[in-house]
PDB file of C-alpha atoms in Angstrom:
ATOM      1  CA  MET X   1     -19.247 -29.303  43.529  1.00  0.00           C
ATOM      2  CA  SER X   2     -18.766 -27.111  40.809  1.00  0.00           C
ATOM      3  CA  THR X   3     -18.273 -23.268  42.069  1.00  0.00           C
ATOM      4  CA  LYS X   4     -21.337 -22.838  40.038  1.00  0.00           C
ATOM      5  CA  LEU X   5     -23.463 -24.375  42.546  1.00  0.00           C
ATOM      6  CA  LYS X   6     -21.941 -23.021  45.620  1.00  0.00           C
ATOM      7  CA  GLN X   7     -23.616 -20.396  47.714  1.00  0.00           C
ATOM      8  CA  GLY X   8     -23.013 -18.407  50.830  1.00  0.00           C
ATOM      9  CA  PHE X   9     -22.050 -19.202  53.915  1.00  0.00           C
ATOM     10  CA  MET X  10     -25.543 -18.143  55.914  1.00  0.00           C
ATOM     11  CA  ARG X  11     -27.368 -20.769  53.403  1.00  0.00           C
ATOM     12  CA  ASN X  12     -25.737 -23.174  55.436  1.00  0.00           C
ATOM     13  CA  VAL X  13     -26.987 -21.677  58.564  1.00  0.00           C
ATOM     14  CA  LYS X  14     -30.229 -23.138  60.175  1.00  0.00           C
ATOM     15  CA  LEU X  15     -32.454 -20.189  61.425  1.00  0.00           C
ATOM     16  CA  SER X  16     -35.837 -20.089  62.695  1.00  0.00           C
ATOM     17  CA  ALA X  17     -38.712 -17.778  60.639  1.00  0.00           C
ATOM     18  CA  GLY X  18     -38.463 -15.076  63.142  1.00  0.00           C
ATOM     19  CA  THR X  19     -35.004 -14.937  63.489  1.00  0.00           C
ATOM     20  CA  LEU X  20     -34.366 -14.638  60.116  1.00  0.00           C
ATOM     21  CA  ARG X  21     -37.288 -11.706  60.428  1.00  0.00           C
ATOM     22  CA  LEU X  22     -34.870 -10.055  63.031  1.00  0.00           C
ATOM     23  CA  LEU X  23     -31.815  -9.790  61.111  1.00  0.00           C
ATOM     24  CA  MET X  24     -33.198  -8.553  58.210  1.00  0.00           C
ATOM     25  CA  ASN X  25     -35.193  -5.780  59.799  1.00  0.00           C
ATOM     26  CA  LEU X  26     -31.338  -4.958  61.130  1.00  0.00           C
ATOM     27  CA  TRP X  27     -29.658  -5.317  57.981  1.00  0.00           C
ATOM     28  CA  PRO X  28     -28.508  -1.509  57.000  1.00  0.00           C
ATOM     29  CA  PRO X  29     -29.670  -1.686  53.735  1.00  0.00           C
ATOM     30  CA  PHE X  30     -33.630  -2.105  54.654  1.00  0.00           C
ATOM     31  CA  ILE X  31     -33.109  -0.036  57.734  1.00  0.00           C
ATOM     32  CA  GLY X  32     -31.875   2.985  55.324  1.00  0.00           C
ATOM     33  CA  ALA X  33     -34.778   2.424  52.731  1.00  0.00           C
ATOM     34  CA  GLY X  34     -37.316   2.105  55.520  1.00  0.00           C
ATOM     35  CA  ILE X  35     -38.126  -1.760  55.027  1.00  0.00           C
ATOM     36  CA  HIS X  36     -39.324  -3.521  57.510  1.00  0.00           C
ATOM     37  CA  VAL X  37     -40.215  -7.545  57.532  1.00  0.00           C
ATOM     38  CA  GLU X  38     -43.593  -7.692  59.248  1.00  0.00           C
ATOM     39  CA  ARG X  39     -44.214 -11.224  58.939  1.00  0.00           C
ATOM     40  CA  LEU X  40     -42.362 -14.382  58.199  1.00  0.00           C
ATOM     41  CA  SER X  41     -44.403 -17.693  58.429  1.00  0.00           C
ATOM     42  CA  PRO X  42     -42.837 -19.844  60.392  1.00  0.00           C
ATOM     43  CA  ASP X  43     -42.982 -22.446  57.638  1.00  0.00           C
ATOM     44  CA  TYR X  44     -41.929 -19.808  55.014  1.00  0.00           C
ATOM     45  CA  THR X  45     -44.698 -20.265  52.392  1.00  0.00           C
ATOM     46  CA  GLU X  46     -45.728 -15.744  53.261  1.00  0.00           C
ATOM     47  CA  ALA X  47     -43.633 -12.668  54.324  1.00  0.00           C
ATOM     48  CA  VAL X  48     -45.145  -9.613  54.649  1.00  0.00           C
ATOM     49  CA  VAL X  49     -42.935  -6.210  54.173  1.00  0.00           C
ATOM     50  CA  ARG X  50     -43.876  -2.751  54.720  1.00  0.00           C
ATOM     51  CA  MET X  51     -42.123   0.331  53.754  1.00  0.00           C
ATOM     52  CA  ARG X  52     -43.044   4.111  55.119  1.00  0.00           C
ATOM     53  CA  LEU X  53     -42.202   7.080  53.053  1.00  0.00           C
ATOM     54  CA  GLY X  54     -39.382   9.184  54.791  1.00  0.00           C
ATOM     55  CA  LEU X  55     -36.716  11.447  54.484  1.00  0.00           C
ATOM     56  CA  LEU X  56     -34.183   8.318  53.180  1.00  0.00           C
ATOM     57  CA  ASN X  57     -36.558   6.743  50.822  1.00  0.00           C
ATOM     58  CA  ARG X  58     -38.163   9.774  48.792  1.00  0.00           C
ATOM     59  CA  ASN X  59     -37.174  11.180  45.808  1.00  0.00           C
ATOM     60  CA  TYR X  60     -37.112  14.842  44.088  1.00  0.00           C
ATOM     61  CA  MET X  61     -41.259  14.442  43.828  1.00  0.00           C
ATOM     62  CA  GLY X  62     -41.706  13.817  47.324  1.00  0.00           C
ATOM     63  CA  THR X  63     -42.565  10.154  46.152  1.00  0.00           C
ATOM     64  CA  HIS X  64     -41.206   6.684  47.672  1.00  0.00           C
ATOM     65  CA  PHE X  65     -37.840   6.364  45.124  1.00  0.00           C
ATOM     66  CA  GLY X  66     -38.620   3.560  42.918  1.00  0.00           C
ATOM     67  CA  GLY X  67     -35.669   1.525  43.669  1.00  0.00           C
ATOM     68  CA  SER X  68     -36.227   1.448  47.769  1.00  0.00           C
ATOM     69  CA  LEU X  69     -40.049  -0.195  45.983  1.00  0.00           C
ATOM     70  CA  TYR X  70     -37.619  -2.389  43.698  1.00  0.00           C
ATOM     71  CA  ALA X  71     -35.382  -3.389  46.980  1.00  0.00           C
ATOM     72  CA  MET X  72     -38.374  -4.058  49.460  1.00  0.00           C
ATOM     73  CA  THR X  73     -39.520  -6.878  47.244  1.00  0.00           C
ATOM     74  CA  ASP X  74     -35.882  -7.867  45.673  1.00  0.00           C
ATOM     75  CA  PRO X  75     -35.294 -11.129  48.391  1.00  0.00           C
ATOM     76  CA  PHE X  76     -38.365 -13.072  49.218  1.00  0.00           C
ATOM     77  CA  PHE X  77     -39.470 -15.128  47.005  1.00  0.00           C
ATOM     78  CA  ALA X  78     -35.965 -16.367  46.639  1.00  0.00           C
ATOM     79  CA  LEU X  79     -36.030 -17.329  50.500  1.00  0.00           C
ATOM     80  CA  LEU X  80     -39.502 -18.322  50.879  1.00  0.00           C
ATOM     81  CA  VAL X  81     -38.234 -21.286  47.566  1.00  0.00           C
ATOM     82  CA  MET X  82     -34.940 -21.425  49.729  1.00  0.00           C
ATOM     83  CA  HIS X  83     -36.283 -22.333  52.907  1.00  0.00           C
ATOM     84  CA  GLN X  84     -39.093 -24.530  51.787  1.00  0.00           C
ATOM     85  CA  LEU X  85     -36.835 -27.346  49.394  1.00  0.00           C
ATOM     86  CA  GLY X  86     -34.153 -27.087  51.984  1.00  0.00           C
ATOM     87  CA  ARG X  87     -30.350 -27.426  51.505  1.00  0.00           C
ATOM     88  CA  GLY X  88     -30.354 -29.630  48.511  1.00  0.00           C
ATOM     89  CA  TYR X  89     -31.106 -26.631  46.089  1.00  0.00           C
ATOM     90  CA  VAL X  90     -29.140 -24.437  44.700  1.00  0.00           C
ATOM     91  CA  VAL X  91     -31.515 -20.740  44.601  1.00  0.00           C
ATOM     92  CA  TRP X  92     -30.692 -17.831  43.367  1.00  0.00           C
ATOM     93  CA  ASP X  93     -32.901 -14.424  41.772  1.00  0.00           C
ATOM     94  CA  LYS X  94     -32.090 -14.888  38.451  1.00  0.00           C
ATOM     95  CA  ALA X  95     -34.194 -11.842  36.812  1.00  0.00           C
ATOM     96  CA  SER X  96     -36.747  -9.183  37.441  1.00  0.00           C
ATOM     97  CA  SER X  97     -38.972  -6.096  36.481  1.00  0.00           C
ATOM     98  CA  ILE X  98     -41.447  -3.675  37.858  1.00  0.00           C
ATOM     99  CA  ASP X  99     -44.158  -1.651  36.604  1.00  0.00           C
ATOM    100  CA  TYR X 100     -44.886   1.343  38.306  1.00  0.00           C
ATOM    101  CA  LYS X 101     -48.513   2.138  38.460  1.00  0.00           C
ATOM    102  CA  LEU X 102     -49.280   4.893  40.878  1.00  0.00           C
ATOM    103  CA  PRO X 103     -46.624   7.203  42.837  1.00  0.00           C
ATOM    104  CA  GLY X 104     -45.675   5.709  46.513  1.00  0.00           C
ATOM    105  CA  ARG X 105     -47.481   8.149  49.209  1.00  0.00           C
ATOM    106  CA  GLY X 106     -46.950   6.990  52.684  1.00  0.00           C
ATOM    107  CA  THR X 107     -47.077   3.358  53.606  1.00  0.00           C
ATOM    108  CA  VAL X 108     -46.769   0.828  50.958  1.00  0.00           C
ATOM    109  CA  ARG X 109     -46.928  -3.359  51.863  1.00  0.00           C
ATOM    110  CA  ALA X 110     -46.224  -6.384  49.587  1.00  0.00           C
ATOM    111  CA  ARG X 111     -47.189 -10.128  50.699  1.00  0.00           C
ATOM    112  CA  PHE X 112     -45.196 -12.607  49.323  1.00  0.00           C
ATOM    113  CA  ARG X 113     -47.000 -16.083  49.055  1.00  0.00           C
ATOM    114  CA  VAL X 114     -44.401 -19.093  47.629  1.00  0.00           C
ATOM    115  CA  THR X 115     -47.588 -22.508  48.306  1.00  0.00           C
ATOM    116  CA  PRO X 116     -46.492 -26.026  49.143  1.00  0.00           C
ATOM    117  CA  GLU X 117     -47.806 -26.961  45.463  1.00  0.00           C
ATOM    118  CA  GLN X 118     -45.339 -24.448  43.960  1.00  0.00           C
ATOM    119  CA  VAL X 119     -42.467 -25.674  45.777  1.00  0.00           C
ATOM    120  CA  GLU X 120     -43.700 -29.601  44.614  1.00  0.00           C
ATOM    121  CA  ALA X 121     -43.641 -28.501  41.164  1.00  0.00           C
ATOM    122  CA  ILE X 122     -40.484 -27.115  41.248  1.00  0.00           C
ATOM    123  CA  ARG X 123     -39.281 -30.350  43.030  1.00  0.00           C
ATOM    124  CA  GLN X 124     -41.044 -32.292  39.675  1.00  0.00           C
ATOM    125  CA  ALA X 125     -39.467 -29.900  37.318  1.00  0.00           C
ATOM    126  CA  THR X 126     -35.745 -29.566  38.816  1.00  0.00           C
ATOM    127  CA  ALA X 127     -35.472 -34.193  39.895  1.00  0.00           C
ATOM    128  CA  GLY X 128     -33.802 -35.232  37.119  1.00  0.00           C
ATOM    129  CA  GLY X 129     -31.057 -32.377  37.794  1.00  0.00           C
ATOM    130  CA  ASP X 130     -32.708 -29.436  35.469  1.00  0.00           C
ATOM    131  CA  LYS X 131     -32.634 -25.874  35.936  1.00  0.00           C
ATOM    132  CA  PHE X 132     -36.307 -24.591  36.748  1.00  0.00           C
ATOM    133  CA  GLU X 133     -36.911 -20.577  36.215  1.00  0.00           C
ATOM    134  CA  PRO X 134     -40.434 -19.866  37.617  1.00  0.00           C
ATOM    135  CA  VAL X 135     -41.398 -16.637  37.756  1.00  0.00           C
ATOM    136  CA  PHE X 136     -43.628 -15.026  40.897  1.00  0.00           C
ATOM    137  CA  THR X 137     -45.643 -12.201  40.868  1.00  0.00           C
ATOM    138  CA  VAL X 138     -46.448  -9.328  43.541  1.00  0.00           C
ATOM    139  CA  ASP X 139     -48.188  -6.276  43.804  1.00  0.00           C
ATOM    140  CA  VAL X 140     -46.794  -3.535  46.108  1.00  0.00           C
ATOM    141  CA  VAL X 141     -50.124  -1.879  47.183  1.00  0.00           C
ATOM    142  CA  ASN X 142     -50.416   1.538  49.545  1.00  0.00           C
ATOM    143  CA  ARG X 143     -53.140   1.919  52.511  1.00  0.00           C
ATOM    144  CA  LYS X 144     -55.813   2.031  49.899  1.00  0.00           C
ATOM    145  CA  GLY X 145     -55.487  -1.047  48.827  1.00  0.00           C
ATOM    146  CA  GLU X 146     -54.126   0.819  45.565  1.00  0.00           C
ATOM    147  CA  VAL X 147     -51.690  -1.073  43.444  1.00  0.00           C
ATOM    148  CA  VAL X 148     -48.310   1.095  43.345  1.00  0.00           C
ATOM    149  CA  ALA X 149     -46.263  -1.510  41.606  1.00  0.00           C
ATOM    150  CA  THR X 150     -46.281  -4.772  39.963  1.00  0.00           C
ATOM    151  CA  VAL X 151     -43.285  -6.697  40.627  1.00  0.00           C
ATOM    152  CA  GLU X 152     -42.270 -10.050  38.447  1.00  0.00           C
ATOM    153  CA  LYS X 153     -39.263 -11.803  39.988  1.00  0.00           C
ATOM    154  CA  THR X 154     -37.479 -14.712  37.865  1.00  0.00           C
ATOM    155  CA  VAL X 155     -35.587 -17.334  40.385  1.00  0.00           C
ATOM    156  CA  TYR X 156     -33.168 -19.853  39.105  1.00  0.00           C
ATOM    157  CA  VAL X 157     -33.856 -23.253  40.843  1.00  0.00           C
ATOM    158  CA  ARG X 158     -31.643 -26.528  40.226  1.00  0.00           C
ATOM    159  CA  ARG X 159     -30.967 -30.131  42.607  1.00  0.00           C
ATOM    160  CA  LYS X 160     -27.460 -29.925  43.595  1.00  0.00           C
ATOM    161  CA  PRO X 161     -25.604 -32.852  42.282  1.00  0.00           C
ATOM    162  CA  GLY X 162     -26.057 -36.233  44.048  1.00  0.00           C
ATOM    163  CA  ILE X 163     -28.780 -35.296  46.153  1.00  0.00           C
TER     164      ILE X 163
END
């Protein structure tokens, strides 16, 4: 197998959604930024993540640090796609952008969804071994439901050779 198509050892560990959620909530970068995975659906179609404003994630202006807002959205689309597709695929985050709309104050949340229809489209697009780079969008919202930031994530997907 080409080294380009290898992924980390954790990819080969079978974890339930509940166990993965627990491990993510114990991950030091998330703890330090105040990021908490509230929900990870058993079928990996949805994740809900929150971040409270605290001493370690506020900026000079007293609002959420932009890097923390980005960090709370970073791995989730790739994880949802990876777990729904299974081990026969290579999945990576390829690119992203964040559009800040309002200062983040208090608790903010992001709800990630990857539908079975989106996963089927990925399977079809990669069936011949071609790469596919779907784009997903998530809004980070405050308690009032106002959009604080919109994040666009491009995920790289390729079917592993010989599968």
